[in-house]
mmCIF file of N, CA and C in Angstrom:
data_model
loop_
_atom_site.group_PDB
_atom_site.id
_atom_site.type_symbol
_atom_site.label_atom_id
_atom_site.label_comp_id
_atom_site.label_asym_id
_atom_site.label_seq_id
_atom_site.Cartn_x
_atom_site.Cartn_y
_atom_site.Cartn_z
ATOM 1 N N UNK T 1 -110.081 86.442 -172.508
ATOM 2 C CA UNK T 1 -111.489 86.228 -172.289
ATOM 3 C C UNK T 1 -112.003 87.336 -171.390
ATOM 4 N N UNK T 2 -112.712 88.264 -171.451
ATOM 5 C CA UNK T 2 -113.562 88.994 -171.137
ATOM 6 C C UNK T 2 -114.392 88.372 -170.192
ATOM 7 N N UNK T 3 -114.724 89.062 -169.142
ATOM 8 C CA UNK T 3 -115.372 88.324 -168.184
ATOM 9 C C UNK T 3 -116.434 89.651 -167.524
ATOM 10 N N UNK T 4 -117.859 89.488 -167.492
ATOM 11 C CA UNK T 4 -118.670 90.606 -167.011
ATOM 12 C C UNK T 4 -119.063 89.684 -166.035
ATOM 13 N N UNK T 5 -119.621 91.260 -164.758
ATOM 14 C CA UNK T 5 -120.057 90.805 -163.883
ATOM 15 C C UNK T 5 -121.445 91.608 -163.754
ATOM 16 N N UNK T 6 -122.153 90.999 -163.237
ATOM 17 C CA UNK T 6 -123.363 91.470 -163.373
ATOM 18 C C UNK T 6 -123.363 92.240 -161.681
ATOM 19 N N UNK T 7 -124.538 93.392 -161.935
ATOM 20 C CA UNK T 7 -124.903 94.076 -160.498
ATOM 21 C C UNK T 7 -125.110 93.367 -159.294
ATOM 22 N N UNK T 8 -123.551 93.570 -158.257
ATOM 23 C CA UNK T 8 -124.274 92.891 -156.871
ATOM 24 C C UNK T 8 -123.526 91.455 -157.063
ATOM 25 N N UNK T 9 -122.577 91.439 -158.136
ATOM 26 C CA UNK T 9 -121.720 90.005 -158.213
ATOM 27 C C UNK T 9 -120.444 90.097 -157.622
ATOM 28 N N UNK T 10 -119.251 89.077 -157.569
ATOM 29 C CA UNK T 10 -118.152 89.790 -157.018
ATOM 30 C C UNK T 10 -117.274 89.062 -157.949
ATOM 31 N N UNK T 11 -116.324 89.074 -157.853
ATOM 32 C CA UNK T 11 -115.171 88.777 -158.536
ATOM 33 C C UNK T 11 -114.765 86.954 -158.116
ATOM 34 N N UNK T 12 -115.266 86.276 -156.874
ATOM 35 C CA UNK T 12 -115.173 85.424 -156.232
ATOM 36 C C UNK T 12 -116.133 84.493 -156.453
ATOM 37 N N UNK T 13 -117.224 84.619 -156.822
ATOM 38 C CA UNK T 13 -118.624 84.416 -157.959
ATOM 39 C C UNK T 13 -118.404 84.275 -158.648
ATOM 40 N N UNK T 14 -117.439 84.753 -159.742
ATOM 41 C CA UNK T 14 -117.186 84.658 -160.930
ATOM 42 C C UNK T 14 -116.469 83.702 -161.130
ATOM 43 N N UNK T 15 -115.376 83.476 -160.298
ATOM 44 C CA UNK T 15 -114.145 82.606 -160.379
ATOM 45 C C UNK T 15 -115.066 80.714 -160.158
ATOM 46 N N UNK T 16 -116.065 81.011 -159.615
ATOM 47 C CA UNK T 16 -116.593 79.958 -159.402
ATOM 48 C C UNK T 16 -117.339 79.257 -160.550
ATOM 49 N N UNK T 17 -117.932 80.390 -160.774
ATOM 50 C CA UNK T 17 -118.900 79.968 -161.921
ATOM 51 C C UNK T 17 -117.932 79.480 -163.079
ATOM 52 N N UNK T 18 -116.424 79.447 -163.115
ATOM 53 C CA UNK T 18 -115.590 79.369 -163.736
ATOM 54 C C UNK T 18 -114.073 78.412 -163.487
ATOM 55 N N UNK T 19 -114.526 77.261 -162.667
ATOM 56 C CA UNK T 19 -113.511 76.717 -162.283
ATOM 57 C C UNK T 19 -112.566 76.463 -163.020
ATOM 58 N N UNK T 20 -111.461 75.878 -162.369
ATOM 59 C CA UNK T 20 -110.143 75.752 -163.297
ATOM 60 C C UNK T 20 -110.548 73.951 -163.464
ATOM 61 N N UNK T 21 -109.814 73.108 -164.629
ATOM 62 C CA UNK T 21 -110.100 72.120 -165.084
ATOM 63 C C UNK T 21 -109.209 71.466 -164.702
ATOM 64 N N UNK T 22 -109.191 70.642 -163.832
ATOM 65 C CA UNK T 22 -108.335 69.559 -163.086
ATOM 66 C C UNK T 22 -107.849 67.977 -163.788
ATOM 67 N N UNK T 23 -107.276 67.576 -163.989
ATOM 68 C CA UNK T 23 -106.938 66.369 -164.400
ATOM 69 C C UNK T 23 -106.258 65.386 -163.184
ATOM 70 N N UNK T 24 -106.623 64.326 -162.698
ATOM 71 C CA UNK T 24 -105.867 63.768 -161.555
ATOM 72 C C UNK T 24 -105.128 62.401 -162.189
ATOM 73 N N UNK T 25 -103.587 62.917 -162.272
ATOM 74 C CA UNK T 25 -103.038 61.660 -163.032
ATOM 75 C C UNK T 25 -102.546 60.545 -162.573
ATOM 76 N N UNK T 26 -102.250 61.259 -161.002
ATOM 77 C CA UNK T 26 -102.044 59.586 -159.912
ATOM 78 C C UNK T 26 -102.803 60.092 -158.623
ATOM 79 N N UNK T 27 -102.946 59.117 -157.937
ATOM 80 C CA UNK T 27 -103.227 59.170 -156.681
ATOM 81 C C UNK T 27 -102.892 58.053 -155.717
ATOM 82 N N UNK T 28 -102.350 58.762 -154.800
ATOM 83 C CA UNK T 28 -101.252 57.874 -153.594
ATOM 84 C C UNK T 28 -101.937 58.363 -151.962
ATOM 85 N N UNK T 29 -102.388 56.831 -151.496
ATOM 86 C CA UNK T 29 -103.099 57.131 -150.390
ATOM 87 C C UNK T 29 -101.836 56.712 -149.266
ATOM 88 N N UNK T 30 -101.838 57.606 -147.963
ATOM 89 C CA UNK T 30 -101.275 56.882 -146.853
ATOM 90 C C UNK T 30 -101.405 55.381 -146.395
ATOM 91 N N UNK T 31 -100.864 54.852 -145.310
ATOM 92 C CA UNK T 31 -101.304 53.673 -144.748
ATOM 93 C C UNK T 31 -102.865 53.762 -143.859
ATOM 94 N N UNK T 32 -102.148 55.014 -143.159
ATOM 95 C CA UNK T 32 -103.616 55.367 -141.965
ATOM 96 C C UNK T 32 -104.505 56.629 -142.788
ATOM 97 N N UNK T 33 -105.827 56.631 -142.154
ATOM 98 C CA UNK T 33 -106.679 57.317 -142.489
ATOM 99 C C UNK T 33 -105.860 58.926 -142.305
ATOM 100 N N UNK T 34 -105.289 58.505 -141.212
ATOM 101 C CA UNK T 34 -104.917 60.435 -140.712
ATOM 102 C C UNK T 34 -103.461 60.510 -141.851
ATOM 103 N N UNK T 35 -102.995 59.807 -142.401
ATOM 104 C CA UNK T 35 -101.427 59.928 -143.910
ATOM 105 C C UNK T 35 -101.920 61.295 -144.193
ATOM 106 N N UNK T 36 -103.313 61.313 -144.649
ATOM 107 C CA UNK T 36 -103.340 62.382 -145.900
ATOM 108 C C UNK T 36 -103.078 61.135 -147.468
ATOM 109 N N UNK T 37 -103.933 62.007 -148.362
ATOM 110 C CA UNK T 37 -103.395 61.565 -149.766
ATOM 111 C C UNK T 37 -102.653 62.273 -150.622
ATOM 112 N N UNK T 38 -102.351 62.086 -151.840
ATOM 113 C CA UNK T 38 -101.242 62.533 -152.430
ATOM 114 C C UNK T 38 -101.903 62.582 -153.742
ATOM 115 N N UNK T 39 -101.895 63.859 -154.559
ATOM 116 C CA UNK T 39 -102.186 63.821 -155.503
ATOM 117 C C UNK T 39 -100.881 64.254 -157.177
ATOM 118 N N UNK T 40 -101.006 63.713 -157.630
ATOM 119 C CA UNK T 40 -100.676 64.309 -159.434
ATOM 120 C C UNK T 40 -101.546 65.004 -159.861
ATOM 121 N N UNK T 41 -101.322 66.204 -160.625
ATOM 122 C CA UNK T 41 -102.565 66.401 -161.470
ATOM 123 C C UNK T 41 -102.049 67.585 -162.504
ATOM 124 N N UNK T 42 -102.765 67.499 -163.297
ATOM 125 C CA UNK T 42 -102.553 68.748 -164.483
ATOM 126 C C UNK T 42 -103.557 69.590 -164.837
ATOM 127 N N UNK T 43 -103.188 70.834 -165.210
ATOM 128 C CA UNK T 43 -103.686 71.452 -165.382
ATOM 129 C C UNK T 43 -103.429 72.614 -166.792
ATOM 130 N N UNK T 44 -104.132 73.536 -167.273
ATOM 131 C CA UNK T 44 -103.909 74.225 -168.488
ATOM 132 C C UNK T 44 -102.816 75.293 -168.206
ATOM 133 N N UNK T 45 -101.521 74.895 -169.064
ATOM 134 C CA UNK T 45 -100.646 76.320 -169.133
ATOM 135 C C UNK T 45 -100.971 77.154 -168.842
ATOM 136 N N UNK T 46 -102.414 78.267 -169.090
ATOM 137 C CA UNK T 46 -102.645 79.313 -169.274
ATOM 138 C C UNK T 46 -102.917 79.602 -167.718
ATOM 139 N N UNK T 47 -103.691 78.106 -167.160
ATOM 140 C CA UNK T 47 -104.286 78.649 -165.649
ATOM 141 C C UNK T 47 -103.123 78.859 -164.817
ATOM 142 N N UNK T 48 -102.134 78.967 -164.670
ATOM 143 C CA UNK T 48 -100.557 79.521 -163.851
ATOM 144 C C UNK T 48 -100.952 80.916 -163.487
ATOM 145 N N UNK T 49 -101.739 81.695 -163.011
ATOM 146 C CA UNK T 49 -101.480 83.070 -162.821
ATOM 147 C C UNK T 49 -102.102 82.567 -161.212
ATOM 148 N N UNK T 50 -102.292 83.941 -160.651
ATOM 149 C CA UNK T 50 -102.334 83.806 -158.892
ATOM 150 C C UNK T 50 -104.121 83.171 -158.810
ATOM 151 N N UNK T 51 -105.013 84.005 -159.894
ATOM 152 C CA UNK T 51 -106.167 84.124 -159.342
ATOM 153 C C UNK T 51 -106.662 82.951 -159.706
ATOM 154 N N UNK T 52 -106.089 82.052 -160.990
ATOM 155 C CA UNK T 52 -106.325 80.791 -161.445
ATOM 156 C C UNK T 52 -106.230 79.892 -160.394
ATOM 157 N N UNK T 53 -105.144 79.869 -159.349
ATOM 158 C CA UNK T 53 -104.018 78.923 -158.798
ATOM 159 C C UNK T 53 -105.058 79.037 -157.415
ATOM 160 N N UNK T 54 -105.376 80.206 -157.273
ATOM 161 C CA UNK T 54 -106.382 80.630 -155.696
ATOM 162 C C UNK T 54 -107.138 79.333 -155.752
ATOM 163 N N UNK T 55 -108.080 80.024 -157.226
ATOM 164 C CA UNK T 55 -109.351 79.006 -157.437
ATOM 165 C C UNK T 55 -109.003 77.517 -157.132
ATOM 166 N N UNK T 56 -107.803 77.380 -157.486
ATOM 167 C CA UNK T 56 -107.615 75.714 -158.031
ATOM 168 C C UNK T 56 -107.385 75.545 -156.751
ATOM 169 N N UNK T 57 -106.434 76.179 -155.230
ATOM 170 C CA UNK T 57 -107.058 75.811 -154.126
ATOM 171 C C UNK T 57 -107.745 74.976 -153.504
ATOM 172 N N UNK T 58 -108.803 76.295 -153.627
ATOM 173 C CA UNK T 58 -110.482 75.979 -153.404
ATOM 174 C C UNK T 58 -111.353 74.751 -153.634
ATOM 175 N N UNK T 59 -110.758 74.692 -155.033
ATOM 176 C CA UNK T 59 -111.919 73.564 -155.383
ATOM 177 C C UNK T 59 -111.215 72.370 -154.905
ATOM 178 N N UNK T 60 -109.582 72.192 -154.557
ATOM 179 C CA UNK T 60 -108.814 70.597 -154.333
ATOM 180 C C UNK T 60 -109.377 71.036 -152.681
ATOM 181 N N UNK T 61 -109.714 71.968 -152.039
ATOM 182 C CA UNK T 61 -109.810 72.125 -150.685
ATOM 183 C C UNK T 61 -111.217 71.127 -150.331
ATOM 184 N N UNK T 62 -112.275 71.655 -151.635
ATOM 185 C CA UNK T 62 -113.479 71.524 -151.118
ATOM 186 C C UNK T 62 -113.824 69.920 -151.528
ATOM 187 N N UNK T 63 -112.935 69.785 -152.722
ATOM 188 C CA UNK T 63 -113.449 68.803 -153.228
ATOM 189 C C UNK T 63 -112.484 67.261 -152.490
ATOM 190 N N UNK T 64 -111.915 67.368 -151.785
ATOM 191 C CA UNK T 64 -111.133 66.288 -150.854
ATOM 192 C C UNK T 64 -111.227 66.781 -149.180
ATOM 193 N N UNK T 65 -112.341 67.768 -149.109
ATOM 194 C CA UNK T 65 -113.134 67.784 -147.926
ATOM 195 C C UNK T 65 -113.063 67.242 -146.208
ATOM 196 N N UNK T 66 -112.781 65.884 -147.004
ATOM 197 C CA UNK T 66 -113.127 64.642 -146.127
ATOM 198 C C UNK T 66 -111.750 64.125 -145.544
ATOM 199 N N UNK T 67 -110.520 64.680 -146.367
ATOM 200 C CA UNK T 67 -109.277 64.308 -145.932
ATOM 201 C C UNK T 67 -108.488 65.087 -144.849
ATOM 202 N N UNK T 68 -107.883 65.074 -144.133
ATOM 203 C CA UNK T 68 -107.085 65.629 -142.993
ATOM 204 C C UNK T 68 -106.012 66.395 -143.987
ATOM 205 N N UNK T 69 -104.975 65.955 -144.647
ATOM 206 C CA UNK T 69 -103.875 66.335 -145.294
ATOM 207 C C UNK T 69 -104.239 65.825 -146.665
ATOM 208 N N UNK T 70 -103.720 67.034 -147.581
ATOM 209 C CA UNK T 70 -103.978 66.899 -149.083
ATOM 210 C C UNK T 70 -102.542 67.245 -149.631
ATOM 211 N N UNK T 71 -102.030 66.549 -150.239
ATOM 212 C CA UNK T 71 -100.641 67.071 -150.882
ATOM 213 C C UNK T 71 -100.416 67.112 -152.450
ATOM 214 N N UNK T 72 -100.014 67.876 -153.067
ATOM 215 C CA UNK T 72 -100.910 67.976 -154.766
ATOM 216 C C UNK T 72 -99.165 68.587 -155.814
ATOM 217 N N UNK T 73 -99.019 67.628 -156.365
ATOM 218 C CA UNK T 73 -97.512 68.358 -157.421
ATOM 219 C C UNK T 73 -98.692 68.591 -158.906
ATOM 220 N N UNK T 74 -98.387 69.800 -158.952
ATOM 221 C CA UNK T 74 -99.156 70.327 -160.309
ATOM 222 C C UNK T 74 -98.018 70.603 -161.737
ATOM 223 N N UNK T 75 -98.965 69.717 -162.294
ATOM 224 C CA UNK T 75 -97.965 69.666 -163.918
ATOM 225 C C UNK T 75 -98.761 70.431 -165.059
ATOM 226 N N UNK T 76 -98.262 71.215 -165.596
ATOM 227 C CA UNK T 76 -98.553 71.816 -167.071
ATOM 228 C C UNK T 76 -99.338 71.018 -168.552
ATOM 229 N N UNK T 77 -98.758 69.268 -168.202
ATOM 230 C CA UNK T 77 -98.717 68.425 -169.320
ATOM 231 C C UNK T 77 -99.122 66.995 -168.526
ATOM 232 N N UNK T 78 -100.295 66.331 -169.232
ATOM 233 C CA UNK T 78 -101.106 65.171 -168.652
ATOM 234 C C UNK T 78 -100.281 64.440 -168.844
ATOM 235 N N UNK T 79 -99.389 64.369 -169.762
ATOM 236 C CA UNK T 79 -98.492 63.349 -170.737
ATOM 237 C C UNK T 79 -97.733 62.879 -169.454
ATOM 238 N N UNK T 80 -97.015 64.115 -169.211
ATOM 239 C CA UNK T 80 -95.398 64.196 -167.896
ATOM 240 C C UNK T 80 -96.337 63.690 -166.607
ATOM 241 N N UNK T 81 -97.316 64.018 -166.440
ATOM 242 C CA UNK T 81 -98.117 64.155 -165.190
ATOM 243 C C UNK T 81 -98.382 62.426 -164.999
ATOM 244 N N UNK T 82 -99.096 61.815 -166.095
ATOM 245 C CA UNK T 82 -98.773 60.355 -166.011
ATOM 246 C C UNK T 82 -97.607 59.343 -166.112
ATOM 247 N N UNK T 83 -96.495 60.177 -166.431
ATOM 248 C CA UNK T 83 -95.318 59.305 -166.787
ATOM 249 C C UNK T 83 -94.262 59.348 -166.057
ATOM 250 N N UNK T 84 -93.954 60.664 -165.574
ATOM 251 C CA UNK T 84 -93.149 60.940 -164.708
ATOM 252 C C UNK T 84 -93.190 60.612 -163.162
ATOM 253 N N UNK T 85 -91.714 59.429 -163.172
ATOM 254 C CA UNK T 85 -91.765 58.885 -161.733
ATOM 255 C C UNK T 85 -91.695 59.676 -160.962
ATOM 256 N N UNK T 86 -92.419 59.862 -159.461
ATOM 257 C CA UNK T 86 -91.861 60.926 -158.294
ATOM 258 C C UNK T 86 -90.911 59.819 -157.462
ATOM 259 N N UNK T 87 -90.026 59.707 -157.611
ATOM 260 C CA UNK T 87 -89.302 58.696 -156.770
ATOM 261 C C UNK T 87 -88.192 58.231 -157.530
ATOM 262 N N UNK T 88 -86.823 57.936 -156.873
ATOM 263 C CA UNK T 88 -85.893 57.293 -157.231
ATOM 264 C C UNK T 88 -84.945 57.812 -157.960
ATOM 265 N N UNK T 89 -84.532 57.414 -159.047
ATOM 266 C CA UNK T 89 -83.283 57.974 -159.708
ATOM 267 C C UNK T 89 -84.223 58.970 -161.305
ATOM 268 N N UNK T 90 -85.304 59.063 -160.725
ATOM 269 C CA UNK T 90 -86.316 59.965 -162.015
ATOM 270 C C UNK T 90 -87.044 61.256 -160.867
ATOM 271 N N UNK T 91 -86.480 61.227 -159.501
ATOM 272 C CA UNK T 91 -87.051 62.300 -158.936
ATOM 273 C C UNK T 91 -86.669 63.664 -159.709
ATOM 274 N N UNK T 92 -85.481 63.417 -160.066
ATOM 275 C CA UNK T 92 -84.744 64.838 -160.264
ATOM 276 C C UNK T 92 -85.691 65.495 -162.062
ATOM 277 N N UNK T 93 -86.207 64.899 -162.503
ATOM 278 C CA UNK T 93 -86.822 64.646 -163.433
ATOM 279 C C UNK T 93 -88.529 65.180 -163.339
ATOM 280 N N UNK T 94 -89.127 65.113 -162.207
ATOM 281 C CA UNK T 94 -90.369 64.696 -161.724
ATOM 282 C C UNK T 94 -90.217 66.445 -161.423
ATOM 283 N N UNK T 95 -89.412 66.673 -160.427
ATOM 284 C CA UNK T 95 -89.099 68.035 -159.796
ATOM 285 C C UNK T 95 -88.894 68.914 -160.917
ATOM 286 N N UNK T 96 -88.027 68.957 -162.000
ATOM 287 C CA UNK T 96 -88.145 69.922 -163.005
ATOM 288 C C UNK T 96 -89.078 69.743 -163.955
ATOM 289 N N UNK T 97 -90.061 69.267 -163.886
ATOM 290 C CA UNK T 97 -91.307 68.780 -164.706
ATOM 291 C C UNK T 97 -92.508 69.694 -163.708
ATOM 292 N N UNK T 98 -92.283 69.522 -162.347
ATOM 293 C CA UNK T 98 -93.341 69.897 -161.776
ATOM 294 C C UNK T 98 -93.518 71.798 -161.495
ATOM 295 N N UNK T 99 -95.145 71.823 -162.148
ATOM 296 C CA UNK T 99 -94.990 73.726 -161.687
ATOM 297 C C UNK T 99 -95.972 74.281 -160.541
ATOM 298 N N UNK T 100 -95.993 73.270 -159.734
ATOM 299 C CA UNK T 100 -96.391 73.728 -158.731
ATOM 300 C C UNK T 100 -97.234 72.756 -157.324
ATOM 301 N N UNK T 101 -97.376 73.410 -156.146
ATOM 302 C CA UNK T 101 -97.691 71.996 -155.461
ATOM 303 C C UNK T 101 -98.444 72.857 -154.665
ATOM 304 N N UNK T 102 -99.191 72.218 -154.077
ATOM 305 C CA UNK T 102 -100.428 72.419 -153.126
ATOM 306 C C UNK T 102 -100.597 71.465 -151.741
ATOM 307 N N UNK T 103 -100.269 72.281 -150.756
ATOM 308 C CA UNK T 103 -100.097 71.538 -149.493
ATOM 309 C C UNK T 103 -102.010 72.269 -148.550
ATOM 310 N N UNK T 104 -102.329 71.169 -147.949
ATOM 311 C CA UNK T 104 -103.322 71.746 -146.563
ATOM 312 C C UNK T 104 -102.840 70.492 -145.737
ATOM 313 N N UNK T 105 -103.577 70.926 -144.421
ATOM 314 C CA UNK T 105 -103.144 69.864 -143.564
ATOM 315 C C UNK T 105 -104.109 70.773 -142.036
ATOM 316 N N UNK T 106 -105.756 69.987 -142.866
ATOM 317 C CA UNK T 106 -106.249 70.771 -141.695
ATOM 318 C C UNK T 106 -106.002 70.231 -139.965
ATOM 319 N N UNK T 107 -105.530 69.301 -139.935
ATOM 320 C CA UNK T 107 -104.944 69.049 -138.372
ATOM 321 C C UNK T 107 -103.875 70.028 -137.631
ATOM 322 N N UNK T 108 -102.891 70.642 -138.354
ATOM 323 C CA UNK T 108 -102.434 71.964 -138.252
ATOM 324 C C UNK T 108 -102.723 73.152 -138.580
ATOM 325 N N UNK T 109 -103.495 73.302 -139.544
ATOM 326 C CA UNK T 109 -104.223 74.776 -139.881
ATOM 327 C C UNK T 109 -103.397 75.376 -141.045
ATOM 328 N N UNK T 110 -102.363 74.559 -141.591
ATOM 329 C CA UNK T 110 -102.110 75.334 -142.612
ATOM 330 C C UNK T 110 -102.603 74.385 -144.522
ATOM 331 N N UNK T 111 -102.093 75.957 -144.668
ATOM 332 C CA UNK T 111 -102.529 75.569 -146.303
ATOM 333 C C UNK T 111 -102.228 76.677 -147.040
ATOM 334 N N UNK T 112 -101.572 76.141 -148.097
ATOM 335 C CA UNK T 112 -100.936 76.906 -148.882
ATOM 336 C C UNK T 112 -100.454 76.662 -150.797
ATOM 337 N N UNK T 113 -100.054 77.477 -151.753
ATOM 338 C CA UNK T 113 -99.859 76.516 -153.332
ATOM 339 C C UNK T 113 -99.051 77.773 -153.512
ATOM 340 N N UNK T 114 -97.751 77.163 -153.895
ATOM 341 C CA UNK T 114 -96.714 77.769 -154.800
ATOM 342 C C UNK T 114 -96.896 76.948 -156.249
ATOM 343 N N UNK T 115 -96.299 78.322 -157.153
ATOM 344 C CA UNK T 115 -96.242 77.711 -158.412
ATOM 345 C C UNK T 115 -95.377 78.695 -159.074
ATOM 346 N N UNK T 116 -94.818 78.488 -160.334
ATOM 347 C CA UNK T 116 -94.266 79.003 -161.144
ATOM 348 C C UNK T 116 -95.021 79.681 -162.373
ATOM 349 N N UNK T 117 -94.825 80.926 -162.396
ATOM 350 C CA UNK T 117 -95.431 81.726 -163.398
ATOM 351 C C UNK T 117 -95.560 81.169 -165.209
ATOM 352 N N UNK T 118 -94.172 80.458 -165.505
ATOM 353 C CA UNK T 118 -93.655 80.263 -166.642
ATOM 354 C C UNK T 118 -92.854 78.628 -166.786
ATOM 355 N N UNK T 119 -93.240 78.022 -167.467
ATOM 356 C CA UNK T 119 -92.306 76.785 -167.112
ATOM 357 C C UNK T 119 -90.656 76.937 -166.880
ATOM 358 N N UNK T 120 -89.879 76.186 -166.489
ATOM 359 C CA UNK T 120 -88.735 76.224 -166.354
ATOM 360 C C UNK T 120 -88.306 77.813 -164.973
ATOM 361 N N UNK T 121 -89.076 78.056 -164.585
ATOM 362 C CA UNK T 121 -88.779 78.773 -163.440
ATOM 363 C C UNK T 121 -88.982 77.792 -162.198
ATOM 364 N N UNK T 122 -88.576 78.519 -160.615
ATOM 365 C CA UNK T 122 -88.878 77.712 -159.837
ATOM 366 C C UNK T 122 -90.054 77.121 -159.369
ATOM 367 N N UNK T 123 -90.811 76.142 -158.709
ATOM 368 C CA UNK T 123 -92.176 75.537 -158.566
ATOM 369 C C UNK T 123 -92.744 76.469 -157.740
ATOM 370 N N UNK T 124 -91.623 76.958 -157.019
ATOM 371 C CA UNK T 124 -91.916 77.630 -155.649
ATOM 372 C C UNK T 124 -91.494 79.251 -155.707
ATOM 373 N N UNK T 125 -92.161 79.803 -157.462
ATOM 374 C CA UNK T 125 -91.685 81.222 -157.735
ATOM 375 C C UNK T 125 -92.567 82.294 -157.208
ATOM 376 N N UNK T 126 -94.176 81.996 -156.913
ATOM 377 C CA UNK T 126 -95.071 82.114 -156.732
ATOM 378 C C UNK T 126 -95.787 81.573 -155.381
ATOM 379 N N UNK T 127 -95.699 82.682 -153.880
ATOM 380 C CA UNK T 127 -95.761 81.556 -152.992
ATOM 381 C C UNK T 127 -97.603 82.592 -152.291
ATOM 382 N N UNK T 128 -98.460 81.583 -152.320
ATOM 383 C CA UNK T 128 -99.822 82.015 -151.484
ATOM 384 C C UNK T 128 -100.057 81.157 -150.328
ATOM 385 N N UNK T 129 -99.943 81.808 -149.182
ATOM 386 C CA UNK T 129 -100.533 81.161 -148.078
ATOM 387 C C UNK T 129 -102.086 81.586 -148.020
ATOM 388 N N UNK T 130 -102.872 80.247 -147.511
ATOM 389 C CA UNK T 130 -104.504 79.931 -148.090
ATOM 390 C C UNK T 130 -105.052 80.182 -146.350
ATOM 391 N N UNK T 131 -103.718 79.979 -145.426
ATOM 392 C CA UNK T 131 -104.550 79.431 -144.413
ATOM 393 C C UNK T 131 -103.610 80.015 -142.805
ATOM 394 N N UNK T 132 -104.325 79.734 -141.879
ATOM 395 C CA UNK T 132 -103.431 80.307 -140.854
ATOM 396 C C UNK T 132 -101.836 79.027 -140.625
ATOM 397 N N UNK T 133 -100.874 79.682 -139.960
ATOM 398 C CA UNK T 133 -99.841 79.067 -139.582
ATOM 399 C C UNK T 133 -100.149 77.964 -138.590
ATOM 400 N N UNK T 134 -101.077 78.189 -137.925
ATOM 401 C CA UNK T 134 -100.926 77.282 -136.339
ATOM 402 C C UNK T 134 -102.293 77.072 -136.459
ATOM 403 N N UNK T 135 -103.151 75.718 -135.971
ATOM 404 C CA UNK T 135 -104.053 76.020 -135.289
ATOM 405 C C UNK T 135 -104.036 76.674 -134.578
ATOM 406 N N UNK T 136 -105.637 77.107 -133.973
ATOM 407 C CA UNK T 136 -105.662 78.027 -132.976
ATOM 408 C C UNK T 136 -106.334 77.343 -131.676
ATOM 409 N N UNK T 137 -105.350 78.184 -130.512
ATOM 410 C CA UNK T 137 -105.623 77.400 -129.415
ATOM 411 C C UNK T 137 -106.696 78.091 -128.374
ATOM 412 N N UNK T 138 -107.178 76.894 -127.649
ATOM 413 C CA UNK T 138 -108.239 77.273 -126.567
ATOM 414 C C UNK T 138 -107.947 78.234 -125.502
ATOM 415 N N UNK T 139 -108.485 78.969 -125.494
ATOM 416 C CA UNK T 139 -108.016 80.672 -124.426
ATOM 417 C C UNK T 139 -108.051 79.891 -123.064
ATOM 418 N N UNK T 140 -107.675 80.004 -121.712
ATOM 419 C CA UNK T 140 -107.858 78.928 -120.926
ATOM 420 C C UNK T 140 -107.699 80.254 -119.587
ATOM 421 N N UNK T 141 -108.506 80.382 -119.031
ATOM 422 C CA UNK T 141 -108.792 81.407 -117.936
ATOM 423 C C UNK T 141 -107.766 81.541 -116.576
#
């Protein structure tokens, strides 16, 4: 797909005007407000490249806003994404199914999404940090 940008646009504009298409196939809340939630979700084979994976970020950043910690296993296939247990004697199953995961955790300051280029490589072949390591602390005179 060919993609123009018009005069005075950026490449970051574009990606927007162009989000990646999310599917959320489970969702697992903590006990306490501060847990964080837990997401499943799928997404299109094709979107696996870095600048796809940025975007997809962004939008789980912006669009769960409201949460402290976001934790996200990204699957290739809605099918696996709804069926596949994360837990128990089908973890091992869940893990080679999954191509990629998406951690923030704005109470610490980080945030970050590994993924795998190609299925059957590692989840974690592809590693982008989104966010600083540490919060940052108060300068104190």
């Amino acid at each position: 797909m060919a993609l123009l940008l018009a005069a005075g646009a950026t490449a970051s504009a574009a990606m927007q005007a162009n989000p990646v298409s999310y599917k959320i196939a489970r969702t697992l809340h903590g006990i306490k407000e501060t847990d964080g939630i837990f997401l499943v979700i799928s997404i299109a084979p094709e979107d696996f490249t870095r600048d796809r994976m940025t975007q997809l970020a962004k939008q789980i950043n912006h669009d769960f806003a409201d949460r402290p910690k976001v934790a996200v296993s990204i699957f290739d296939n809605e099918t696996v994404a709804k069926n596949v247990v994360p837990a128990g004697s089908h973890y091992v199953d869940f893990k080679a199914a999954e191509r990629g995961v998406y951690h923030l955790d704005r109470t610490k300051g980080s945030e970050y999404i590994h993924f795998s280029s190609k299925r059957g490589r590692p989840s974690n072949e592809i590693k982008i940090n989104l966010g600083r390591t540490r919060p940052k602390r108060k300068k104190t005179n």
